């Protein structure tokens, strides 16, 4: 009888620990899903920023070319 009681107590403890682990697992799974969504959002934001940077770089290159053209024209006028 004493052994049966110890066995039941042990089984109950193990069952409680398994339940605790399942709760932790579900919490971690939920947190993982949240983090996955954050990563997706951040990647999209990063792509948007990269596109903006590319446009700004192109614009800067064009402005440099325009400036060079203007300076060339000014030099031509000054040489005359």
Short mmCIF file of C-alpha atoms in Angstrom, two decimals:
data_model
loop_
_atom_site.label_atom_id
_atom_site.label_comp_id
_atom_site.label_asym_id
_atom_site.label_seq_id
_atom_site.Cartn_x
_atom_site.Cartn_y
_atom_site.Cartn_z
CA UNK A 1 0.00 0.00 0.00
CA UNK A 2 2.80 2.38 0.90
CA UNK A 3 4.52 1.76 -2.44
CA UNK A 4 1.31 2.45 -4.33
CA UNK A 5 0.94 5.78 -2.57
CA UNK A 6 4.54 6.75 -3.38
CA UNK A 7 3.98 5.74 -6.97
CA UNK A 8 0.80 7.85 -7.23
CA UNK A 9 2.59 10.83 -5.70
CA UNK A 10 5.46 10.41 -8.15
CA UNK A 11 3.07 10.12 -11.08
CA UNK A 12 1.17 13.22 -9.94
CA UNK A 13 4.41 15.17 -9.62
CA UNK A 14 5.52 14.06 -13.06
CA UNK A 15 2.14 14.96 -14.49
CA UNK A 16 2.35 18.42 -12.90
CA UNK A 17 5.83 18.93 -14.32
CA UNK A 18 4.69 17.85 -17.78
CA UNK A 19 1.76 20.28 -17.53
CA UNK A 20 4.16 23.05 -16.51
CA UNK A 21 6.41 22.20 -19.45
CA UNK A 22 3.46 22.29 -21.84
CA UNK A 23 2.46 25.72 -20.55
CA UNK A 24 6.03 26.98 -20.98
CA UNK A 25 6.18 25.44 -24.45
CA UNK A 26 2.98 27.22 -25.52
CA UNK A 27 4.26 30.51 -24.13
CA UNK A 28 7.56 30.11 -25.97
CA UNK A 29 5.72 29.15 -29.15
CA UNK A 30 3.61 32.30 -28.89
CA UNK A 31 6.68 34.42 -28.21
CA UNK A 32 8.43 32.82 -31.18
CA UNK A 33 5.47 33.66 -33.45
CA UNK A 34 5.53 37.25 -32.22
CA UNK A 35 9.25 37.52 -32.87
CA UNK A 36 8.80 36.02 -36.33
CA UNK A 37 6.23 38.68 -37.17
CA UNK A 38 8.57 41.37 -35.86
CA UNK A 39 11.37 40.04 -38.08
CA UNK A 40 9.07 40.09 -41.11
CA UNK A 41 8.01 43.66 -40.31
CA UNK A 42 11.59 44.80 -39.77
CA UNK A 43 12.74 43.18 -43.01
CA UNK A 44 10.00 45.02 -44.89
CA UNK A 45 10.97 48.30 -43.22
CA UNK A 46 14.61 47.63 -44.04
CA UNK A 47 13.75 47.04 -47.70
CA UNK A 48 11.79 50.29 -47.78
CA UNK A 49 14.72 52.17 -46.26
CA UNK A 50 17.12 50.58 -48.77
CA UNK A 51 14.90 51.75 -51.63
CA UNK A 52 14.81 55.26 -50.16
CA UNK A 53 18.60 55.26 -49.78
CA UNK A 54 19.03 54.12 -53.39
CA UNK A 55 16.75 56.92 -54.61
CA UNK A 56 18.63 59.49 -52.53
CA UNK A 57 21.98 58.24 -53.84
CA UNK A 58 20.71 58.48 -57.42
CA UNK A 59 19.42 61.97 -56.75
CA UNK A 60 22.76 62.98 -55.26
CA UNK A 61 24.62 61.62 -58.27
CA UNK A 62 22.31 63.59 -60.57
CA UNK A 63 22.83 66.76 -58.52
CA UNK A 64 26.61 66.25 -58.74
CA UNK A 65 26.38 65.87 -62.51
CA UNK A 66 24.22 69.00 -62.74
CA UNK A 67 26.69 70.92 -60.57
CA UNK A 68 29.60 69.80 -62.74
CA UNK A 69 27.71 70.91 -65.85
CA UNK A 70 26.97 74.32 -64.33
CA UNK A 71 30.59 74.79 -63.27
CA UNK A 72 31.76 73.83 -66.74
CA UNK A 73 29.45 76.40 -68.31
CA UNK A 74 30.61 79.06 -65.84
CA UNK A 75 34.24 78.28 -66.67
CA UNK A 76 33.47 78.57 -70.38
CA UNK A 77 31.83 81.95 -69.89
CA UNK A 78 34.72 83.18 -67.75
CA UNK A 79 37.28 82.10 -70.36
CA UNK A 80 35.58 84.20 -73.05
#
